[in-house]
């Protein structure tokens, strides 16, 4: 690098730029958090949905599936599974309940979690709530996720 | 070794390499599960293998960063480490906590692990990369704070250099942003939004500071180029990293229910993120070309140059590939993401740690560099691992492009599972490349035991 550009100048760009854009990120974060109620489906965020989210976490569903495109890529997207299953929480529950304990030979299999009926309902409600989040351009591109 | 306390780094590096082997073994297991879905089911379900794979990666990189800091800081600060005892103690605490956590993943169902570690008191588990029980997370914070205290005291009471100050800033940032892992609201968008404050602000923020300072240190040592020149590069690289990477977080806020302006902000700023990685490449080659001496440790120079190139390819090129919102609309959460994740992590953080190990390990074992034969082994392992990682990335990218077309772009989109069946050939080739990677890792470990005519003793 040429001598006219000194180390002091480089240092100032680092401190100035770093601090400035950190503040910008904080500002944008505040704005984002404030405007979330427009899209976040919080009107449907019930106790039951929250319990469903805990179950989702306690069983590490994200270790195989994506949810709104984030997670693992081994099993289908679930952010729109409610729509894909014909807007039926019963269908979702039926699927989870019917997984064979020892899997399906030669196929990727989902474990049998032995959920109670109450737990199944909470999970299904959580997935319904997730499907209700308004994503930009209505992501995912189509029903297949 | 100028200061005796630098030697604690050896423990950290040995643990790092050991856990690296574990990481790759579980990668290979998942590679089989991608081909033959019922492999090891239900004993080791895919999600368990995955958390072992990714958590071991993170933990061994942390061991690598800490070891690097313990090696580098005394020499730069021109004094012994503030407390070598604390460094050794925290090593064992971290190793035991890490081992117990991994055993927990493998030995009991995840839900049981959540129960016995009382996750309900402060639920933080079950989110990607942050699967550790809450108590382990608290342990990580304690280890990180003790480490920062030790390093910080050494730096602040010794000679301060740009390298140590940048390193300290990066390490402090690492600890601070990890605190977001304790925030887990019921609101899914909020949860996701702040989850990225750990993941993105680590790899595309503070870790870049750590990486750049480690690279700068090794380059000074192996080339003898003037500190002034190197420090100027270092500042401008990390300046660009923060200027692009902070608001660049927005490339994760396209499709999770966050405001539309992120489509623009995220695309534009993250499109600048390759710049610091490109500058690291220029920097490394420039400095090596201007070298004032030929260091006998040729392997370390190879790792340093390799890091610069592969980080640019993995993070810069493969990151840019899917970072613009209109592209990411189709590629979000597909095998393209996995392709990028692999080459970026390997090229930037795995390689920079291996660079530090390559440079410092021979010195800690009493030689300026390893013997010629050992270096030949090490350079073979470099090429085996690096080339196979390029192929893993290419095969996953092939799988990803086909997946996007079949499942998201074509006139008659196929279902997820049907699409996956059609990608089998790519997954088979990925696994072959993965086995070559494992072979490279074995050669790497062997290189530490190869005997030959020793070069200069110090
Ligand atoms: C032997 C070679 C390897 C194989 C076969 C392998 C395989 C895999 C598989 C199958 C996944 C899960 C993808 C999914 O969620 O569906 C994964 C995830 C991951 N692996 Fe590897 N891996 C290997 C080596 C590595 C190495 C060397 C690194 C780090 C440098 C690494 C870092 C990661 C990361 C960061 C993820 C999470 C990716 C994401 O969320 O996008 N892997 N790996
Ligand atoms: C060394 C630096 C980097 C590392 C280690 C890294 C690693 C990763 C990983 C592991 C993921 C997957 C996260 C998940 O599981 O959801 C990811 C996602 C992503 N990265 Fe990076 N990355 C780096 C730099 C970059 C850069 C410089 C760019 C842009 C130019 C970029 C663009 C992206 C994008 C757009 C995604 C989201 C993919 C999706 O929508 O599914 N990354 N990165
Ligand atoms: Fe990112």
XYZ file of C-alpha atoms and ligand atoms in Angstrom:
690
model
C 0.000 0.000 0.000
C 1.201 3.521 -0.757
C 2.748 5.699 1.910
C 0.141 8.438 1.594
C -2.309 6.051 3.208
C -0.993 5.776 6.734
C -1.581 3.294 9.500
C -3.308 6.032 11.485
C -5.855 6.505 8.724
C -6.495 2.777 8.553
C -6.999 2.683 12.311
C -9.464 5.541 12.208
C -11.511 3.861 9.496
C -11.617 0.753 11.666
C -12.768 2.520 14.818
C -15.055 4.976 13.044
C -16.569 2.430 10.691
C -16.940 -0.225 13.351
C -18.688 2.025 15.840
C -20.854 3.698 13.211
C -22.183 0.524 11.662
C -22.656 -1.079 15.050
C -24.928 1.828 15.954
C -26.732 1.473 12.622
C -27.342 -2.199 13.396
C -28.740 -1.311 16.806
C -31.030 1.313 15.283
C -32.324 -1.101 12.668
C -32.807 -3.737 15.344
C -34.976 -1.411 17.401
C -37.031 -0.560 14.345
C -37.399 -4.221 13.422
C -38.506 -5.241 16.892
C -41.008 -2.407 17.022
C -42.567 -3.273 13.684
C -42.717 -7.037 14.230
C -46.366 -7.142 15.344
C -47.348 -6.468 11.719
C -45.997 -9.823 10.598
C -45.211 -12.028 13.563
C -48.657 -13.598 14.113
C -48.311 -12.764 17.802
C -52.097 -12.559 18.129
C -52.042 -16.351 17.854
C -49.056 -16.865 20.143
C -50.921 -18.647 22.942
C -49.635 -20.544 25.961
C -50.201 -23.706 23.997
C -48.087 -22.445 21.086
C -45.306 -21.518 23.505
C -45.497 -25.027 24.985
C -45.283 -26.381 21.447
C -42.154 -24.348 20.821
C -40.555 -25.830 23.945
C -41.363 -29.319 22.687
C -39.952 -28.442 19.293
C -36.737 -27.453 21.051
C -36.661 -30.253 23.599
C -36.692 -32.820 20.792
C -34.302 -30.948 18.528
C -36.619 -31.074 15.513
C -34.389 -28.398 13.946
C -31.616 -31.031 13.767
C -33.307 -32.576 10.721
C -35.868 -30.029 9.476
C -35.765 -26.409 8.399
C -38.236 -23.910 9.853
C -38.582 -20.820 7.658
C -35.498 -22.079 5.831
C -33.213 -22.345 8.856
C -32.035 -25.562 10.425
C -30.903 -28.823 8.854
C -31.503 -29.935 5.297
C -32.239 -33.618 5.905
C -36.020 -33.405 6.177
C -38.786 -31.170 4.794
C -39.425 -27.493 5.532
C -42.031 -27.157 8.289
C -42.746 -23.426 8.187
C -45.552 -24.170 5.732
C -46.422 -27.745 6.700
C -49.844 -26.640 7.951
C -50.694 -25.424 4.456
C -49.092 -28.465 2.825
C -51.177 -30.809 4.984
C -54.415 -29.187 3.866
C -54.620 -26.801 6.840
C -55.277 -29.704 9.152
C -53.668 -30.001 12.567
C -55.165 -33.498 12.717
C -53.094 -34.538 9.708
C -49.930 -33.168 11.326
C -50.652 -35.012 14.556
C -51.471 -38.207 12.674
C -48.152 -38.072 10.862
C -46.055 -37.524 13.985
C -47.973 -40.208 15.900
C -47.608 -42.869 13.228
C -43.802 -42.955 12.883
C -42.547 -46.550 13.265
C -40.257 -47.063 16.246
C -37.520 -48.724 14.217
C -37.816 -46.495 11.198
C -38.595 -47.391 7.621
C -36.013 -49.729 6.033
C -33.584 -47.884 3.782
C -35.361 -44.561 4.080
C -34.702 -41.443 6.117
C -36.988 -41.971 9.059
C -38.377 -39.719 11.722
C -38.130 -41.035 15.284
C -41.185 -42.074 17.313
C -41.283 -39.549 20.127
C -44.226 -41.062 22.073
C -45.906 -37.703 22.614
C -49.079 -37.477 24.687
C -52.204 -36.138 22.978
C -51.740 -32.839 24.745
C -48.164 -32.556 23.508
C -49.171 -33.438 19.966
C -51.776 -30.704 20.020
C -49.260 -28.141 21.285
C -46.760 -29.037 18.569
C -49.382 -28.877 15.851
C -50.522 -25.488 17.127
C -46.926 -24.257 17.118
C -46.532 -25.302 13.489
C -49.824 -23.645 12.611
C -48.636 -20.433 14.279
C -45.321 -20.594 12.375
C -47.217 -20.978 9.123
C -49.163 -17.845 10.029
C -46.031 -15.652 10.115
C -46.095 -13.249 7.174
C -42.831 -13.750 5.316
C -41.684 -11.459 2.506
C -42.841 -12.618 -0.946
C -44.751 -15.296 0.928
C -41.624 -17.451 1.173
C -41.235 -20.451 0.550
C -41.619 -20.205 -3.233
C -44.200 -22.986 -3.379
C -46.054 -25.469 -1.224
C -43.226 -28.022 -1.356
C -41.146 -25.723 0.859
C 9.808 -20.522 22.659
C 10.683 -17.225 24.266
C 8.414 -17.568 27.287
C 7.838 -20.766 29.154
C 4.134 -20.130 29.709
C 3.494 -20.185 25.956
C 3.727 -23.939 26.360
C 0.169 -24.236 27.710
C -0.943 -23.825 24.109
C 0.212 -27.366 23.422
C -2.535 -28.865 25.601
C -5.153 -26.818 23.825
C -3.894 -27.781 20.384
C -3.769 -31.483 21.177
C -7.364 -31.385 22.424
C -8.392 -29.392 19.363
C -6.976 -31.986 16.994
C -8.567 -34.832 18.939
C -12.010 -33.240 18.773
C -11.476 -32.444 15.084
C -11.182 -36.201 14.468
C -14.472 -36.747 16.306
C -16.135 -34.035 14.230
C -15.091 -35.647 10.969
C -16.126 -39.151 12.058
C -19.641 -37.883 12.680
C -19.573 -35.994 9.385
C -18.808 -39.261 7.656
C -21.646 -40.979 9.553
C -24.110 -38.327 8.372
C -22.732 -38.678 4.877
C -23.814 -42.332 4.979
C -27.207 -41.392 6.405
C -27.701 -39.092 3.437
C -27.215 -42.117 1.155
C -28.855 -44.825 3.213
C -31.454 -43.147 5.391
C -31.771 -45.836 8.076
C -28.041 -46.099 8.865
C -27.643 -46.365 12.663
C -31.337 -45.581 13.167
C -32.700 -45.358 15.828
C -29.441 -45.564 17.833
C -27.865 -42.409 16.383
C -30.569 -40.400 14.625
C -29.396 -37.808 12.115
C -30.082 -34.857 14.398
C -27.854 -36.321 17.108
C -25.007 -36.974 14.673
C -25.446 -33.441 13.397
C -25.216 -31.753 16.770
C -22.144 -33.812 17.621
C -20.577 -32.805 14.288
C -21.288 -29.088 14.554
C -20.725 -28.719 18.294
C -17.402 -30.522 18.123
C -16.452 -28.137 15.335
C -17.260 -25.093 17.422
C -15.621 -26.458 20.552
C -12.402 -27.468 18.841
C -12.173 -24.129 17.064
C -12.571 -22.449 20.462
C -9.780 -24.652 21.825
C -7.758 -23.620 18.800
C -8.404 -19.900 19.327
C -7.575 -20.112 23.021
C -4.421 -22.107 22.379
C -3.389 -19.618 19.712
C -3.938 -16.715 22.083
C -1.964 -18.387 24.867
C 0.901 -18.962 22.478
C 0.882 -15.579 20.798
C 0.092 -13.181 23.614
C 3.128 -13.724 25.898
C 5.486 -13.341 22.967
C 3.815 -10.201 21.675
C 3.425 -8.742 25.166
C 6.995 -9.646 26.098
C 6.081 -11.166 29.429
C 4.948 -14.482 30.870
C 1.268 -15.292 30.861
C -0.573 -13.667 33.764
C -1.585 -17.049 35.187
C -0.468 -20.286 33.529
C -2.256 -22.166 36.307
C -5.615 -20.615 35.427
C -5.008 -21.465 31.782
C -4.386 -25.118 32.645
C -7.321 -25.281 35.038
C -9.714 -23.835 32.470
C -8.409 -26.266 29.901
C -9.565 -29.198 32.016
C -12.849 -27.550 32.925
C -13.633 -26.930 29.272
C -12.517 -30.369 28.156
C -14.563 -32.192 30.794
C -17.634 -30.019 30.205
C -17.335 -30.539 26.456
C -16.851 -34.286 26.755
C -19.793 -34.675 29.137
C -22.017 -32.688 26.807
C -21.108 -34.795 23.775
C -21.601 -37.992 25.798
C -24.972 -36.629 26.880
C -25.992 -36.182 23.238
C -24.940 -39.725 22.411
C -26.061 -41.677 25.456
C -29.519 -40.380 26.299
C -32.367 -39.060 24.158
C -32.101 -35.292 23.735
C -35.379 -34.712 25.584
C -33.999 -36.641 28.559
C -30.834 -34.564 28.476
C -32.989 -31.440 28.530
C -34.834 -32.806 31.530
C -31.843 -33.845 33.631
C -30.065 -30.563 32.959
C -33.230 -28.686 33.948
C -33.645 -26.863 30.696
C -37.093 -25.698 31.836
C -35.525 -23.301 34.332
C -33.935 -21.311 31.519
C -34.773 -22.933 28.179
C -31.943 -22.377 25.715
C -31.578 -25.809 24.116
C -32.793 -27.178 20.810
C -31.677 -24.391 18.505
C -29.194 -25.000 15.723
C -25.550 -24.834 16.926
C -26.801 -23.840 20.388
C -27.927 -27.334 21.367
C -25.751 -27.397 24.515
C -27.573 -27.745 27.835
C -27.987 -24.398 29.591
C -25.528 -25.479 32.250
C -22.889 -26.151 29.593
C -23.540 -22.699 28.158
C -22.942 -21.202 31.590
C -19.721 -23.227 31.770
C -18.643 -21.831 28.417
C -19.210 -18.299 29.707
C -17.144 -18.980 32.832
C -14.290 -20.466 30.793
C -14.454 -17.582 28.322
C -14.367 -14.961 31.074
C -11.436 -16.588 32.891
C -9.633 -16.853 29.594
C -10.302 -13.199 28.733
C -9.144 -12.124 32.171
C -5.910 -14.075 31.823
C -5.176 -12.871 28.314
C -6.376 -9.347 29.054
C -4.131 -8.966 32.110
C -1.155 -10.224 30.138
C -1.792 -7.838 27.277
C -2.617 -4.783 29.333
C 0.387 -5.091 31.639
C 2.807 -5.897 28.828
C 3.849 -4.447 25.502
C 0.687 -3.634 23.543
C 0.745 -4.377 19.857
C -1.913 -3.916 17.216
C -2.097 -7.677 16.860
C -2.831 -8.323 20.519
C -5.341 -5.494 20.780
C -7.258 -6.678 17.721
C -7.139 -10.240 18.984
C -8.431 -9.152 22.379
C -11.275 -7.190 20.794
C -12.244 -10.206 18.721
C -12.148 -12.566 21.683
C -14.119 -10.185 23.878
C -16.705 -9.848 21.102
C -16.905 -13.617 20.880
C -17.801 -13.826 24.559
C -20.237 -10.910 24.476
C -22.222 -12.104 21.467
C -22.435 -15.605 22.928
C -24.626 -14.106 25.651
C -27.438 -13.852 23.094
C -27.654 -17.644 23.265
C -29.407 -17.216 26.619
C -32.198 -15.197 25.049
C -34.901 -17.500 23.772
C -38.286 -15.790 23.542
C -41.533 -17.564 22.611
C -41.915 -15.266 19.618
C -40.299 -17.275 16.837
C -39.155 -14.265 14.795
C -37.479 -12.620 17.760
C -35.813 -15.918 18.624
C -34.488 -16.284 15.092
C -33.464 -12.639 14.811
C -31.233 -12.694 17.884
C -29.978 -16.212 17.190
C -28.080 -14.622 14.308
C -26.421 -12.241 16.744
C -24.469 -15.255 17.898
C -24.008 -17.084 14.624
C -23.562 -14.337 12.036
C -21.836 -11.786 14.262
C -19.393 -14.518 15.164
C -18.349 -15.857 11.785
C -18.810 -12.677 9.782
C -17.819 -10.284 12.539
C -15.634 -10.837 15.568
C -14.118 -14.123 14.409
C -12.745 -12.276 11.393
C -10.818 -10.062 13.816
C -9.374 -13.136 15.482
C -8.546 -14.718 12.152
C -6.886 -11.632 10.709
C -4.729 -11.092 13.790
C -3.575 -14.728 13.917
C -2.742 -14.612 10.240
C -0.870 -11.343 10.670
C 1.160 -12.802 13.538
C 2.222 -15.897 11.624
C 3.059 -13.806 8.559
C 5.306 -11.506 10.584
C 7.081 -14.516 11.998
C 7.639 -16.446 8.796
C 8.421 -13.528 6.474
C 10.148 -10.992 8.695
C 8.243 -8.202 6.960
C 8.047 -4.899 8.788
C 5.361 -4.655 11.470
C 4.183 -1.233 10.270
C 3.176 -2.634 6.899
C 1.392 -5.600 8.418
C -0.480 -3.522 10.969
C -1.817 -1.203 8.296
C -3.193 -4.176 6.383
C -4.665 -5.607 9.549
C -6.559 -2.426 10.357
C -7.988 -2.007 6.910
C -9.050 -5.659 6.688
C -10.931 -5.617 9.957
C -12.386 -2.215 9.154
C -13.922 -3.673 6.003
C -15.078 -6.741 7.928
C -17.101 -4.641 10.361
C -18.322 -2.095 7.827
C -19.770 -4.844 5.623
C -20.536 -7.563 8.146
C -22.535 -5.764 10.835
C -25.405 -4.592 8.656
C -24.672 -7.593 6.430
C -26.458 -9.625 9.111
C -29.502 -8.592 7.105
C -28.891 -11.367 4.581
C -30.497 -13.637 7.182
C -33.539 -11.429 7.577
C -35.046 -11.903 4.141
C -37.668 -14.596 4.819
C -38.325 -14.804 8.540
C -41.046 -12.188 8.833
C -38.733 -9.195 9.346
C -39.333 -5.834 7.571
C -38.843 -5.575 3.811
C -36.001 -3.056 3.971
C -33.710 -5.929 4.963
C -33.963 -7.215 1.391
C -32.018 -4.168 0.237
C -29.778 -3.586 3.215
C -28.921 -7.246 3.627
C -28.172 -7.714 -0.051
C -26.034 -4.609 -0.450
C -23.957 -4.857 2.698
C -23.414 -8.585 2.551
C -22.365 -8.219 -1.082
C -19.445 -6.211 0.341
C -18.484 -8.966 2.770
C -16.148 -10.733 0.318
C -13.923 -7.610 0.324
C -12.129 -8.243 3.645
C -11.576 -11.864 2.634
C -10.174 -10.784 -0.710
C -7.900 -8.330 1.074
C -6.609 -11.125 3.288
C -5.608 -13.006 0.143
C -3.819 -9.976 -1.292
C -2.215 -9.338 2.061
C -0.873 -12.863 2.491
C 0.604 -13.131 -1.007
C 1.982 -9.625 -0.904
C 3.750 -10.161 2.369
C 5.106 -13.566 1.402
C 6.457 -12.126 -1.849
C 8.214 -9.364 0.057
C 9.657 -11.762 2.621
C 12.985 -10.901 4.151
C 13.898 -14.476 4.974
C 13.018 -18.017 4.038
C 11.648 -19.591 7.147
C 12.446 -23.305 7.413
C 8.816 -24.054 8.267
C 7.478 -24.276 4.717
C 4.355 -26.068 5.851
C 3.289 -23.085 7.956
C 3.698 -20.744 4.986
C 1.595 -23.109 2.892
C -1.163 -23.164 5.515
C -1.115 -19.372 5.778
C -1.460 -18.866 2.039
C -4.026 -21.664 1.860
C -6.130 -20.017 4.549
C -6.218 -16.757 2.675
C -7.256 -18.399 -0.599
C -9.777 -20.861 0.805
C -11.430 -18.327 3.104
C -11.966 -16.091 0.106
C -13.406 -18.950 -1.932
C -15.632 -20.368 0.809
C -16.830 -17.201 2.491
C -16.335 -14.664 -0.291
C -17.250 -16.483 -3.484
C -19.635 -19.142 -2.144
C -21.157 -16.599 0.222
C -21.753 -14.085 -2.545
C -23.307 -16.805 -4.692
C -26.491 -16.892 -2.591
C -26.437 -13.626 -0.669
C -28.568 -11.423 -2.918
C -32.231 -11.607 -1.904
C -33.590 -12.593 -5.341
C -31.174 -15.546 -5.437
C -31.574 -16.423 -1.788
C -35.344 -16.643 -2.361
C -34.634 -19.911 -4.174
C -31.529 -21.186 -2.404
C -32.443 -20.427 1.232
C -32.051 -23.553 3.363
C -30.898 -25.907 0.616
C -27.737 -27.905 -0.020
C -26.240 -24.669 -1.399
C -26.228 -23.372 2.170
C -24.478 -26.553 3.329
C -21.896 -26.227 0.530
C -21.051 -22.684 1.580
C -21.059 -23.525 5.302
C -18.475 -26.245 4.747
C -15.982 -24.371 2.635
C -16.285 -21.167 4.650
C -15.738 -22.821 8.025
C -12.921 -24.936 6.689
C -11.205 -22.236 4.655
C -11.364 -19.534 7.268
C -11.402 -20.942 10.772
C -10.187 -24.519 10.510
C -7.288 -23.453 8.347
C -6.261 -20.467 10.424
C -6.090 -22.646 13.537
C -4.074 -25.260 11.640
C -1.781 -22.453 10.485
C -1.121 -21.421 14.082
C -0.571 -25.040 15.098
C 1.752 -25.594 12.172
C 3.844 -22.593 13.091
C 3.954 -23.011 16.861
C 3.886 -26.738 17.538
C 7.432 -27.429 16.263
C 8.731 -24.561 18.393
C 6.974 -25.879 21.475
C 8.607 -29.222 20.753
C 12.037 -27.623 20.626
C 12.694 -27.019 16.939
C 12.317 -24.023 14.689
C 10.474 -26.265 12.237
C 9.640 -29.938 11.873
C 12.032 -32.185 9.998
C 11.733 -32.345 6.192
C 9.884 -35.645 6.122
C 7.353 -34.537 8.685
C 6.757 -31.393 6.656
C 6.199 -33.455 3.539
C 3.534 -35.421 5.424
C 1.965 -32.223 6.668
C 1.869 -30.714 3.199
C 0.287 -33.881 1.833
C -2.398 -33.604 4.466
C -2.906 -29.979 3.506
C -3.588 -30.933 -0.091
C -5.701 -33.978 0.726
C -7.969 -32.085 3.099
C -8.153 -28.924 1.052
C -8.792 -30.547 -2.309
C -11.357 -32.947 -0.861
C -13.115 -29.996 0.778
C -13.258 -28.297 -2.618
C -14.919 -31.415 -3.987
C -17.341 -31.720 -1.063
C -18.345 -28.138 -1.814
C -18.694 -28.738 -5.552
C -20.822 -31.881 -5.079
C -23.084 -30.172 -2.561
C -23.409 -27.208 -4.892
C -24.422 -29.588 -7.687
C -26.961 -31.201 -5.379
C -28.204 -27.767 -4.341
C -28.693 -26.453 -7.864
C -30.653 -29.553 -8.846
C -32.649 -29.369 -5.630
C -33.581 -25.748 -6.235
C -34.626 -26.529 -9.784
C -36.700 -29.612 -9.014
C -38.287 -28.470 -5.796
C -38.606 -24.711 -6.158
C -38.169 -23.514 -9.715
C -39.613 -25.960 -12.244
C -43.177 -25.829 -13.550
C -44.212 -28.877 -11.547
C -42.288 -28.727 -8.257
C -41.502 -32.092 -6.670
C -41.823 -32.822 -2.962
C -38.800 -32.615 -0.686
C -38.273 -36.346 -0.217
C -38.821 -37.163 -3.898
C -36.263 -34.510 -4.812
C -33.751 -35.893 -2.332
C -33.916 -39.323 -3.970
C -32.863 -37.733 -7.227
C -29.767 -36.187 -5.639
C -28.341 -39.552 -4.540
C -25.400 -39.520 -6.945
C -24.160 -36.224 -5.548
C -24.413 -37.493 -1.990
C -22.442 -40.607 -2.884
C -19.670 -38.518 -4.424
C -19.698 -36.183 -1.413
C -19.158 -39.150 0.872
C -16.205 -40.379 -1.188
C -14.655 -36.925 -0.926
C -15.413 -36.989 2.814
C -13.449 -40.223 3.202
C -10.505 -38.637 1.409
C -10.780 -35.747 3.865
C -10.630 -38.238 6.742
C -7.554 -39.851 5.160
C -5.955 -36.404 4.942
C -6.664 -35.835 8.605
C -4.989 -39.141 9.493
C -1.914 -38.142 7.479
C -1.985 -34.826 9.341
C -1.842 -36.570 12.697
C 0.891 -38.922 11.491
C 2.982 -35.914 10.514
C 3.530 -35.170 14.204
C 5.200 -38.552 14.689
C 7.331 -38.782 11.547
C 11.041 -38.918 12.369
C 13.785 -37.449 10.216
C 16.884 -35.279 10.254
C 15.968 -32.429 12.577
C 16.543 -28.833 11.516
C 17.994 -26.133 13.767
C 17.383 -26.736 17.436
C 16.398 -23.701 19.472
C -15.679 -35.658 6.105
C -16.262 -34.682 5.702
C -17.615 -34.167 6.130
C -18.852 -34.681 5.896
C -19.190 -35.954 5.162
C -19.803 -33.764 6.468
C -21.179 -33.914 6.448
C -22.099 -33.030 6.942
C -23.518 -33.185 6.881
C -24.244 -34.349 6.236
C -24.082 -32.105 7.468
C -25.566 -31.845 7.703
C -26.231 -31.136 6.593
C -27.706 -31.077 6.883
O -28.116 -30.398 7.807
O -28.482 -31.718 6.202
C -23.024 -31.261 7.908
C -23.204 -30.034 8.522
C -22.176 -29.168 8.820
N -20.823 -29.443 8.732
Fe -19.963 -31.085 7.901
N -19.132 -32.710 7.029
C -17.780 -32.933 6.837
C -16.749 -32.133 7.230
C -16.919 -30.898 7.797
C -15.852 -29.992 8.090
C -14.369 -30.232 7.833
C -16.444 -28.880 8.591
C -15.827 -27.607 9.050
C -14.894 -27.095 8.552
C -17.868 -29.095 8.649
C -18.781 -28.164 9.096
C -20.145 -28.313 9.071
C -21.091 -27.275 9.392
C -20.746 -25.843 9.791
C -22.362 -27.811 9.239
C -23.683 -27.067 9.408
C -23.990 -26.541 8.025
C -25.185 -25.663 7.893
O -25.973 -25.507 8.812
O -25.339 -25.104 6.787
N -18.115 -30.325 8.167
N -21.810 -31.838 7.569
C -15.871 -17.360 7.312
C -16.961 -16.797 7.180
C -18.270 -17.515 7.053
C -18.696 -18.678 7.625
C -17.933 -19.586 8.562
C -20.048 -18.892 7.170
C -20.843 -19.974 7.540
C -22.183 -20.089 7.260
C -23.042 -21.134 7.738
C -22.626 -22.310 8.618
C -24.293 -20.884 7.284
C -25.547 -21.701 7.553
C -26.233 -21.217 8.765
C -27.436 -22.060 9.053
O -27.262 -23.207 9.443
O -28.571 -21.601 8.881
C -24.228 -19.673 6.497
C -25.290 -19.081 5.863
C -25.167 -18.033 4.976
N -24.015 -17.351 4.639
Fe -22.211 -17.637 5.445
N -20.406 -17.877 6.326
C -19.334 -17.016 6.219
C -19.265 -15.883 5.452
C -20.244 -15.473 4.579
C -20.116 -14.361 3.675
C -18.881 -13.466 3.532
C -21.295 -14.272 2.997
C -21.732 -13.319 1.933
C -20.987 -12.801 1.039
C -22.170 -15.323 3.509
C -23.462 -15.534 3.111
C -24.335 -16.418 3.699
C -25.759 -16.487 3.425
C -26.539 -15.619 2.452
C -26.285 -17.487 4.235
C -27.756 -17.930 4.336
C -28.010 -19.126 3.484
C -29.468 -19.479 3.450
O -30.283 -18.612 3.169
O -29.801 -20.633 3.698
N -21.491 -16.022 4.451
N -22.920 -19.208 6.491
Fe -24.213 -14.387 7.580
